Coordinates of N, CA and C in Angstrom, one line a residue:
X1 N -3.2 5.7 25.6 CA -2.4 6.0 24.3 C -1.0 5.6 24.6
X2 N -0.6 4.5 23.5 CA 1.0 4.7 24.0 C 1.8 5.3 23.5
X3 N 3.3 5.4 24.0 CA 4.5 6.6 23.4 C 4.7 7.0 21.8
X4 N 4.4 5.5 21.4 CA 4.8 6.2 19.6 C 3.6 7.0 19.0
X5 N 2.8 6.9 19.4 CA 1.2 7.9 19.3 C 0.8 9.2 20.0
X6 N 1.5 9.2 21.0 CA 1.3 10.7 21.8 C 2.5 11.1 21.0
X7 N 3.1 10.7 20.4 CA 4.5 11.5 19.1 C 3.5 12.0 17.8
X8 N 2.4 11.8 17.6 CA 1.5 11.9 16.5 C 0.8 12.7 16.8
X9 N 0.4 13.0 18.1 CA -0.9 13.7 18.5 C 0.0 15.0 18.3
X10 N -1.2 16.0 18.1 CA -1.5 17.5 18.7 C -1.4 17.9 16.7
X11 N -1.5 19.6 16.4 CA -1.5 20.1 15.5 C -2.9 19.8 15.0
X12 N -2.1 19.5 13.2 CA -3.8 19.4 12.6 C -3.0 18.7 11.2
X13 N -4.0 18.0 10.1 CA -3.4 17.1 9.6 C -2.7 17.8 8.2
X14 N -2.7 18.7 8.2 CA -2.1 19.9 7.4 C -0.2 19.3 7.7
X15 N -0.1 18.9 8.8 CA 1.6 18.6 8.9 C 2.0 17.5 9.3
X16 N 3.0 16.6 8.6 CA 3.1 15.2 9.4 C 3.2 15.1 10.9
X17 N 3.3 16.1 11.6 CA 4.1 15.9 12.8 C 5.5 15.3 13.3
X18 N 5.4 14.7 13.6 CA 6.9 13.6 13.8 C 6.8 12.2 13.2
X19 N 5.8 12.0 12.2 CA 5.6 11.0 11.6 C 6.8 10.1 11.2
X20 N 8.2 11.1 10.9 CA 8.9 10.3 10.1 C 9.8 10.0 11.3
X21 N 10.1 10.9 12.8 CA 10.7 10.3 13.7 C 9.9 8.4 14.1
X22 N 8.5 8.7 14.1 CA 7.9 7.6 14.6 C 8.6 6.3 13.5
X23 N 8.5 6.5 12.1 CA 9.2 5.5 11.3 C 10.3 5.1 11.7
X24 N 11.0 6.3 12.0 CA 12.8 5.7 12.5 C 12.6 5.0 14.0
X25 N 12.5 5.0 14.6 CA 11.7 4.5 15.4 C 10.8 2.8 15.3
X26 N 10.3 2.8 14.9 CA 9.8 1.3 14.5 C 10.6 0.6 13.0
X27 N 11.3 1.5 12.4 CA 12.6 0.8 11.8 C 13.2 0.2 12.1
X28 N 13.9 0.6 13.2 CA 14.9 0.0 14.6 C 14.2 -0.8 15.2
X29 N 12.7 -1.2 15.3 CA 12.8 -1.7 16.4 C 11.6 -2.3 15.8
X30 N 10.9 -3.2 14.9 CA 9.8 -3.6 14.1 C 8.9 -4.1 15.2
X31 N 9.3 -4.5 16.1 CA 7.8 -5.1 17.6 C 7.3 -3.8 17.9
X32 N 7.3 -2.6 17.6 CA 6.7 -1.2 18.1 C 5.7 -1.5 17.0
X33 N 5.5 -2.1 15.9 CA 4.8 -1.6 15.0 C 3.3 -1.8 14.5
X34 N 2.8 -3.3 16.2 CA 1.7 -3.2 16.5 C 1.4 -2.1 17.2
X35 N 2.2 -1.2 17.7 CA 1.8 -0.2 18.5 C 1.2 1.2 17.6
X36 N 2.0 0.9 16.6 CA 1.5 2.2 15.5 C 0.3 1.4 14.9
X37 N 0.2 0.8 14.9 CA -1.1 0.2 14.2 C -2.3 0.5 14.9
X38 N -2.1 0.4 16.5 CA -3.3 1.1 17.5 C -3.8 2.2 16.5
X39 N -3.0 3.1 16.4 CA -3.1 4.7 16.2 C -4.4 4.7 14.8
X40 N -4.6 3.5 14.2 CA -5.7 3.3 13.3 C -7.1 3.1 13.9
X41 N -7.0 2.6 15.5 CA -8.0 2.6 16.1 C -8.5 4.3 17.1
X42 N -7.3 5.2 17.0 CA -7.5 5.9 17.5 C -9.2 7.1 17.1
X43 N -9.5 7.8 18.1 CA -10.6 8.5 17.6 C -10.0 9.9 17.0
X44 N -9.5 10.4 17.5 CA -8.3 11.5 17.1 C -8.3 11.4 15.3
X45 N -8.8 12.4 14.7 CA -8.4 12.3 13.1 C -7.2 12.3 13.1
X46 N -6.4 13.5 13.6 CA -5.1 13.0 13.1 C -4.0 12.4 13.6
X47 N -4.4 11.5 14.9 CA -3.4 10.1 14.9 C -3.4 9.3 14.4
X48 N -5.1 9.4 13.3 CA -5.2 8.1 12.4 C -4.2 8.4 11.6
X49 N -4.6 10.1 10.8 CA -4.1 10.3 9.6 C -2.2 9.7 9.9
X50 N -2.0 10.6 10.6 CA -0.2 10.3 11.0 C 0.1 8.9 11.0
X51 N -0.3 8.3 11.4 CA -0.3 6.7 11.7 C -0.2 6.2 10.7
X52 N -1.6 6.3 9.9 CA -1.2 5.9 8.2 C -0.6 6.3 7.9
X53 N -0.1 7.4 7.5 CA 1.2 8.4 6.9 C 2.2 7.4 7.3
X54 N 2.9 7.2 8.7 CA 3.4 6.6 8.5 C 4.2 5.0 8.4
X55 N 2.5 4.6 8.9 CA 2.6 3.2 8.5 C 3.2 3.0 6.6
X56 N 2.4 3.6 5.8 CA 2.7 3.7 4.3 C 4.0 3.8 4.0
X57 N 5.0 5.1 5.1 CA 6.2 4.8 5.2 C 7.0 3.7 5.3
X58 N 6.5 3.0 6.4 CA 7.1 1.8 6.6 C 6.9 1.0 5.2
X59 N 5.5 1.0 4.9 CA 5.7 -0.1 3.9 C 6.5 -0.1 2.7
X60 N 7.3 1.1 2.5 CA 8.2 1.2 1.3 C 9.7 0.1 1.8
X61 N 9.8 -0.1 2.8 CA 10.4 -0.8 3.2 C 10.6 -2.0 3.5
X62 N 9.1 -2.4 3.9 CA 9.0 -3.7 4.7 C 6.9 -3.4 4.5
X63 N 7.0 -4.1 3.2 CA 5.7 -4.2 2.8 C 5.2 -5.7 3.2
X64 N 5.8 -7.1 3.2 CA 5.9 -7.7 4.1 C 5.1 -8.0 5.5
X65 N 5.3 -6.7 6.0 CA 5.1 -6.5 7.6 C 3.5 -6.1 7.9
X66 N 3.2 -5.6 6.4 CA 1.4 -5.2 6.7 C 0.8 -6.4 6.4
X67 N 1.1 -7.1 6.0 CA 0.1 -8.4 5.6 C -0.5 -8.7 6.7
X68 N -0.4 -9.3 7.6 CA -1.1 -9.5 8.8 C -1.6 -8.3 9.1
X69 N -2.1 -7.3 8.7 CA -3.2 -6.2 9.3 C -3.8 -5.6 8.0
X70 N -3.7 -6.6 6.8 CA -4.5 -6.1 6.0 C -5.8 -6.3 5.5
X71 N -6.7 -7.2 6.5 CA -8.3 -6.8 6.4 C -8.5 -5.5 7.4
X72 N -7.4 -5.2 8.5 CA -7.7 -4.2 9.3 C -7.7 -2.5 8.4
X73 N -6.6 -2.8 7.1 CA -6.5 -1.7 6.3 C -7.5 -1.0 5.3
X74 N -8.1 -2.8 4.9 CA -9.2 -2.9 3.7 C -10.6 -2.0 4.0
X75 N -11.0 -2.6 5.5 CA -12.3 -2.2 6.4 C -11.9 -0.3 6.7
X76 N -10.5 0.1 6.9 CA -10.4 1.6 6.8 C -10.8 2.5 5.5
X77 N -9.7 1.6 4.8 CA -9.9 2.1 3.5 C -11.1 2.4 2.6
X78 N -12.1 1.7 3.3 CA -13.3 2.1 2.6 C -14.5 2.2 3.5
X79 N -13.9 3.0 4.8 CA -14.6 3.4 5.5 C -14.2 4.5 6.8
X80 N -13.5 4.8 6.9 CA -12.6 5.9 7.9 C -13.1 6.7 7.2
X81 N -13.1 7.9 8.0 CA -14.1 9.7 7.3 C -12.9 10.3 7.0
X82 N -11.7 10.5 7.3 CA -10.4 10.5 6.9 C -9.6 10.7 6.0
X83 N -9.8 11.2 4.3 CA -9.1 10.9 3.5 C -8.0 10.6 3.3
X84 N -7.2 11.0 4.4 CA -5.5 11.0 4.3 C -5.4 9.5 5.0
X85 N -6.0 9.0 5.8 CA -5.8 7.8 6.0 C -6.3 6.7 5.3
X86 N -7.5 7.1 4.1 CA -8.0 6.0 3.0 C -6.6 6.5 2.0
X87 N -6.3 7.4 1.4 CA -4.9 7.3 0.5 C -4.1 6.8 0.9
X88 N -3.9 6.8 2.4 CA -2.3 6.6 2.4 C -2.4 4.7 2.6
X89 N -3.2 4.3 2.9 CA -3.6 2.7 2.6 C -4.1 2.8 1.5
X90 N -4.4 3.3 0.6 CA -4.5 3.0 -1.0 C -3.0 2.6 -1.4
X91 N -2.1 3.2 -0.6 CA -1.2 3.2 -1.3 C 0.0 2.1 -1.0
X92 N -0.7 1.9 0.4 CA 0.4 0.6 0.9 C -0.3 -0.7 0.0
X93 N -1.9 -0.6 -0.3 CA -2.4 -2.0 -1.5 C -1.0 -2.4 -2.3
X94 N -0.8 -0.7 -3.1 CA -0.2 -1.1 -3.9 C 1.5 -2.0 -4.2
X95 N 1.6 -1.8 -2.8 CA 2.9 -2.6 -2.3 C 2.7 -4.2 -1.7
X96 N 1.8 -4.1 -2.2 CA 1.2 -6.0 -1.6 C 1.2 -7.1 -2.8
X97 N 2.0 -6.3 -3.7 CA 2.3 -6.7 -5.3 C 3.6 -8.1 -4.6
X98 N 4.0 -8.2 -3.9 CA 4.8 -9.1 -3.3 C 4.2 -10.3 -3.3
X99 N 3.0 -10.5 -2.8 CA 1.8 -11.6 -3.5 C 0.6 -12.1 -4.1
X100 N 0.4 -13.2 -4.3 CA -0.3 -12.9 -5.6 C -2.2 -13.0 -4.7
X101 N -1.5 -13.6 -3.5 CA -2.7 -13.7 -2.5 C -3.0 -12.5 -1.7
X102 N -2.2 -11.7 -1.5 CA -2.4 -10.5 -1.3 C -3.4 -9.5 -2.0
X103 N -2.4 -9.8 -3.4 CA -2.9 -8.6 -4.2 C -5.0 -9.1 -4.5
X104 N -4.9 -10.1 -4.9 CA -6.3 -10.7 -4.9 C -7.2 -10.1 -3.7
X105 N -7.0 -10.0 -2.5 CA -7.6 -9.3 -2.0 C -7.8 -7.9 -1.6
X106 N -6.5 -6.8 -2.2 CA -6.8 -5.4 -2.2 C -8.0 -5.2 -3.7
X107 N -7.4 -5.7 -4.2 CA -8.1 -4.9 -6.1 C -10.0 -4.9 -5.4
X108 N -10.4 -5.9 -4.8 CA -11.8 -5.3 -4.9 C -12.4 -4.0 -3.8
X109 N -11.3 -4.0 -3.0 CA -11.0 -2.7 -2.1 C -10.8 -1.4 -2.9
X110 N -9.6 -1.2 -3.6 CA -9.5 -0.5 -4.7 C -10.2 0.0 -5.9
X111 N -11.1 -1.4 -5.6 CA -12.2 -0.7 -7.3 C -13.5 -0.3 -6.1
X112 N -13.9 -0.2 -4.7 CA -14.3 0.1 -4.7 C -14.4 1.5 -4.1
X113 N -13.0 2.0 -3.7 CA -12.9 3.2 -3.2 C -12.5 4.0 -4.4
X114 N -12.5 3.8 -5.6 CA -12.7 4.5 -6.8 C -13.5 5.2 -6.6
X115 N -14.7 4.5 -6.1 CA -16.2 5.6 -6.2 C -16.4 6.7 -5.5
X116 N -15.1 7.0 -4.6 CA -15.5 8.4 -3.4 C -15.5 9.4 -3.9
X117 N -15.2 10.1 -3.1 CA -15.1 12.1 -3.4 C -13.8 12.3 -3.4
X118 N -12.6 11.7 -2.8 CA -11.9 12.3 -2.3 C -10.9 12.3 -4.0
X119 N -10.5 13.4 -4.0 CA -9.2 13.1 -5.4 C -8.4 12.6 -5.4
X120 N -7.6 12.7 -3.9 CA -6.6 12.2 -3.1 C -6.7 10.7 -3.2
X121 N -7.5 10.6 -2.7 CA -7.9 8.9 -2.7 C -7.8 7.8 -4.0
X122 N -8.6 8.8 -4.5 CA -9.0 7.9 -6.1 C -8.0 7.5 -6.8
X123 N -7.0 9.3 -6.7 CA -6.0 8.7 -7.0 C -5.0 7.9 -6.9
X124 N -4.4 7.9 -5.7 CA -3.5 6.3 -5.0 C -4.1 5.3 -5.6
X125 N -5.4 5.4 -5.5 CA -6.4 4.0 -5.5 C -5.7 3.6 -7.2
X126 N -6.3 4.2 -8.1 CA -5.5 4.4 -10.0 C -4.2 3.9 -9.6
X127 N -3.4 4.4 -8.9 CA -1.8 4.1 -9.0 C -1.8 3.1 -8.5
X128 N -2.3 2.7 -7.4 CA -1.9 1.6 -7.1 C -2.9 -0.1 -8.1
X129 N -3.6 0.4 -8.4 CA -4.6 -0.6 -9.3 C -4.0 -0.9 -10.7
X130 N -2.9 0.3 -11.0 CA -2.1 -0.1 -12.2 C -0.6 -0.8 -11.8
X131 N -0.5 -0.3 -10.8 CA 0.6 -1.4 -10.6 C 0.5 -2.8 -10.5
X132 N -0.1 -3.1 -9.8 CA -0.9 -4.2 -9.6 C -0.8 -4.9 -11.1
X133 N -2.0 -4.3 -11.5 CA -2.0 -4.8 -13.5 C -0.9 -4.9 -14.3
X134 N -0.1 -3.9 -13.9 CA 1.8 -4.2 -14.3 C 1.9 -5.5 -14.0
X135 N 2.4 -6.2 -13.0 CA 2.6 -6.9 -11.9 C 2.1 -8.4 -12.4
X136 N 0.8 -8.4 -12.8 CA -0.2 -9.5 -12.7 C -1.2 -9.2 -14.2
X137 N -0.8 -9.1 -14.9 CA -1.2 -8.5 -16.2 C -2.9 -9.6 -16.9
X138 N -3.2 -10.6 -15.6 CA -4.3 -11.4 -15.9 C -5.8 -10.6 -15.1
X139 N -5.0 -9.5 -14.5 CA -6.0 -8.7 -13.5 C -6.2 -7.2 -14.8
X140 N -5.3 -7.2 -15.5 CA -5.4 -5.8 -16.2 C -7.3 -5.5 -17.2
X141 N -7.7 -6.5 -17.3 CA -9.1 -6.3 -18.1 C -10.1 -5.7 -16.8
X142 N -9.8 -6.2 -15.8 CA -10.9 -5.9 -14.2 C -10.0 -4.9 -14.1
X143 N -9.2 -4.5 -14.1 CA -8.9 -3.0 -13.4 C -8.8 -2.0 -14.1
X144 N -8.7 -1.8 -15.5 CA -9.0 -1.0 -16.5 C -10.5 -0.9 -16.8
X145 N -11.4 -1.6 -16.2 CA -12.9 -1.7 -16.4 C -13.6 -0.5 -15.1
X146 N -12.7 -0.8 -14.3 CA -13.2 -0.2 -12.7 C -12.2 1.3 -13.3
X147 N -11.3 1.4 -14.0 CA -10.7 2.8 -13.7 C -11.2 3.6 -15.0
X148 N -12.0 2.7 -16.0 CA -12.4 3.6 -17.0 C -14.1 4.0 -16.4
X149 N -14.5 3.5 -15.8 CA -15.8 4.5 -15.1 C -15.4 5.4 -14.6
X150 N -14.3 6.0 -14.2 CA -14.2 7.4 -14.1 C -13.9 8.1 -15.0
X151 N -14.6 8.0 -16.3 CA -14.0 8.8 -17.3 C -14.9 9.8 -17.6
X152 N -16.1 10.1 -16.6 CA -17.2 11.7 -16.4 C -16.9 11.9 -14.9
X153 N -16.0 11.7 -14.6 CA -15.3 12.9 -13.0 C -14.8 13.7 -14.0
X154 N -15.0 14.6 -13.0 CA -14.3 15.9 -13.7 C -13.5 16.8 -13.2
X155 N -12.5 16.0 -12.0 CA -11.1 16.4 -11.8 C -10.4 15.9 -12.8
X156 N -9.9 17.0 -13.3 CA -8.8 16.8 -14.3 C -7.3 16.0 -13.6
X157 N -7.4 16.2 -12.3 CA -6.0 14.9 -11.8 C -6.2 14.2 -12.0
X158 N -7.1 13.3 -12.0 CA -8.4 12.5 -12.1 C -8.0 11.7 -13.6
X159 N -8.4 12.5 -14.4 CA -8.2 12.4 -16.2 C -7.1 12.1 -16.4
X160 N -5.8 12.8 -15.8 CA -4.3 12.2 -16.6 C -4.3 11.1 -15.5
X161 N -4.4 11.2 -14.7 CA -4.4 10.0 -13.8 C -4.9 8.3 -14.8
X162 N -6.1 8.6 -15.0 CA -6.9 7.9 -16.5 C -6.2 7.5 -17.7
X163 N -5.7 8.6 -18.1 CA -5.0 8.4 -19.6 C -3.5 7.9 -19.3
X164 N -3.1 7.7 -17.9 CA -1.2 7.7 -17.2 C -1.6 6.0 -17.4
X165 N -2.6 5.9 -16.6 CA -2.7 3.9 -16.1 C -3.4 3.3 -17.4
X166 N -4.0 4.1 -18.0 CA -4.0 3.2 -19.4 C -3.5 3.2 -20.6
X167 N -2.1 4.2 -20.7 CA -1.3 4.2 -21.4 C -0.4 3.3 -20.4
X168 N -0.3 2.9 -19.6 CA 0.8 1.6 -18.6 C 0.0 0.4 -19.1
X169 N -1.4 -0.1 -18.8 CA -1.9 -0.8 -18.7 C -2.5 -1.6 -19.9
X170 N -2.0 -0.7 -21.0 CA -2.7 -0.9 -22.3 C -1.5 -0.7 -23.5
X171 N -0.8 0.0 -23.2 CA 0.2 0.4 -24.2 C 1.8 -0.1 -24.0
X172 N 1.7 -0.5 -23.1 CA 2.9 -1.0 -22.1 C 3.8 0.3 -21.6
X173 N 3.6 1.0 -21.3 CA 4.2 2.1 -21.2 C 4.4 2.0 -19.7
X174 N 5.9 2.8 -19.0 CA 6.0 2.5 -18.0 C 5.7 3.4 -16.9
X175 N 5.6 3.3 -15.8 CA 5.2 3.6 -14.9 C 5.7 5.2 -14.5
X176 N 4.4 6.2 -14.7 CA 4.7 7.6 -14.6 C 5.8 8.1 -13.3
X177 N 6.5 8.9 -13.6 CA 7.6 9.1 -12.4 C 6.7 9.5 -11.3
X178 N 7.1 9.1 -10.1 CA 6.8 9.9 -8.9 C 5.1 8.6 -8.2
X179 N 4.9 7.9 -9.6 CA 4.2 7.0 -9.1 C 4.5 5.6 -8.1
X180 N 5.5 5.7 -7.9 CA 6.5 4.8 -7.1 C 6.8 5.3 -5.6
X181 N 6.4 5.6 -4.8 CA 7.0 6.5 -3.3 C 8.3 5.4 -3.3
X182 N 9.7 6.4 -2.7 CA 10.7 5.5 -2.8 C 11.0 5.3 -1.1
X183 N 12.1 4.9 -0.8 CA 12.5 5.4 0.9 C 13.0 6.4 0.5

């Protein structure tokens, strides 16, 4: 295991750990940042979780920088036991709005981690599937099709979550606060 990942390890995923030391850290210094990418191979739940945490971090900055490891994110995202590490890559999709070849390949990722358990998840997945539709408004008929089948879940996050991206997506209305992670 290398140095920026033994900074991840120990506790439980209840707390970032040093997640945001590890960002500052690979901010400074962006060639560490295959090194946090290991931490998605790790067996450890939560060096994954952390790792994503703060890979996601990074991408508010340098969204950019995930593209070359985003079939590695796609294959987590809809498959790691993890929830905190399928959201927190729901959520860097939504920052791949930068291309149009990018985005083409998260949305069928995204419609299809709609279908989990997690609330956590589904939801990034919604936020980020309406950004996206913002963005690229020729994708908004496919992603308002995949986020109106959740409309017999019965988490109520879930529902305004529903009625938030289709009053964006439909009404032009803009993007609910806090659905943006900033630096």
């Amino acid at each position: 295991m290398n140095e920026l990942l033994e900074k991840l390890s120990g506790g439980t995923l209840i707390s970032d750990g040093r997640a945001d030391e590890v960002v500052g850290e690979v901010l400074d210094d962006m060639s560490l940042l295959p090194k946090l990418v290991e931490g998605l191979e790790e067996e450890d739940d939560v060096i994954r979780g952390r790792a994503a945490d703060a890979l996601e971090k990074l991408s508010r900055f340098h969204p950019e920088k995930m593209a070359s490891y985003l079939q590695i994110f796609m294959d987590l995202a809809e498959n790691d036991p993890v929830p905190m590490v399928r959201w927190h890559l729901a959520m860097i999709f939504g920052r791949m709005i930068f291309s149009k070849e990018y985005t083409e390949k998260v949305i069928p990722t995204l419609l299809e981690i709609l279908k989990e358990d997690s609330v956590f998840v589904i939801s990034w997945a919604i936020v980020s599937l309406t950004i996206i539709g913002q963005k690229y408004p020729n994708k908004k008929t496919k992603i308002l099709s995949g986020i109106e089948q959740l409309r017999s879940q019965p988490s109520k996050a879930i529902q305004s979550k529903i009625r938030n991206a289709v009053a964006v997506l439909r009404d032009g209305k803009p993007l609910p606060k806090g659905w943006i992670k900033t630096k």
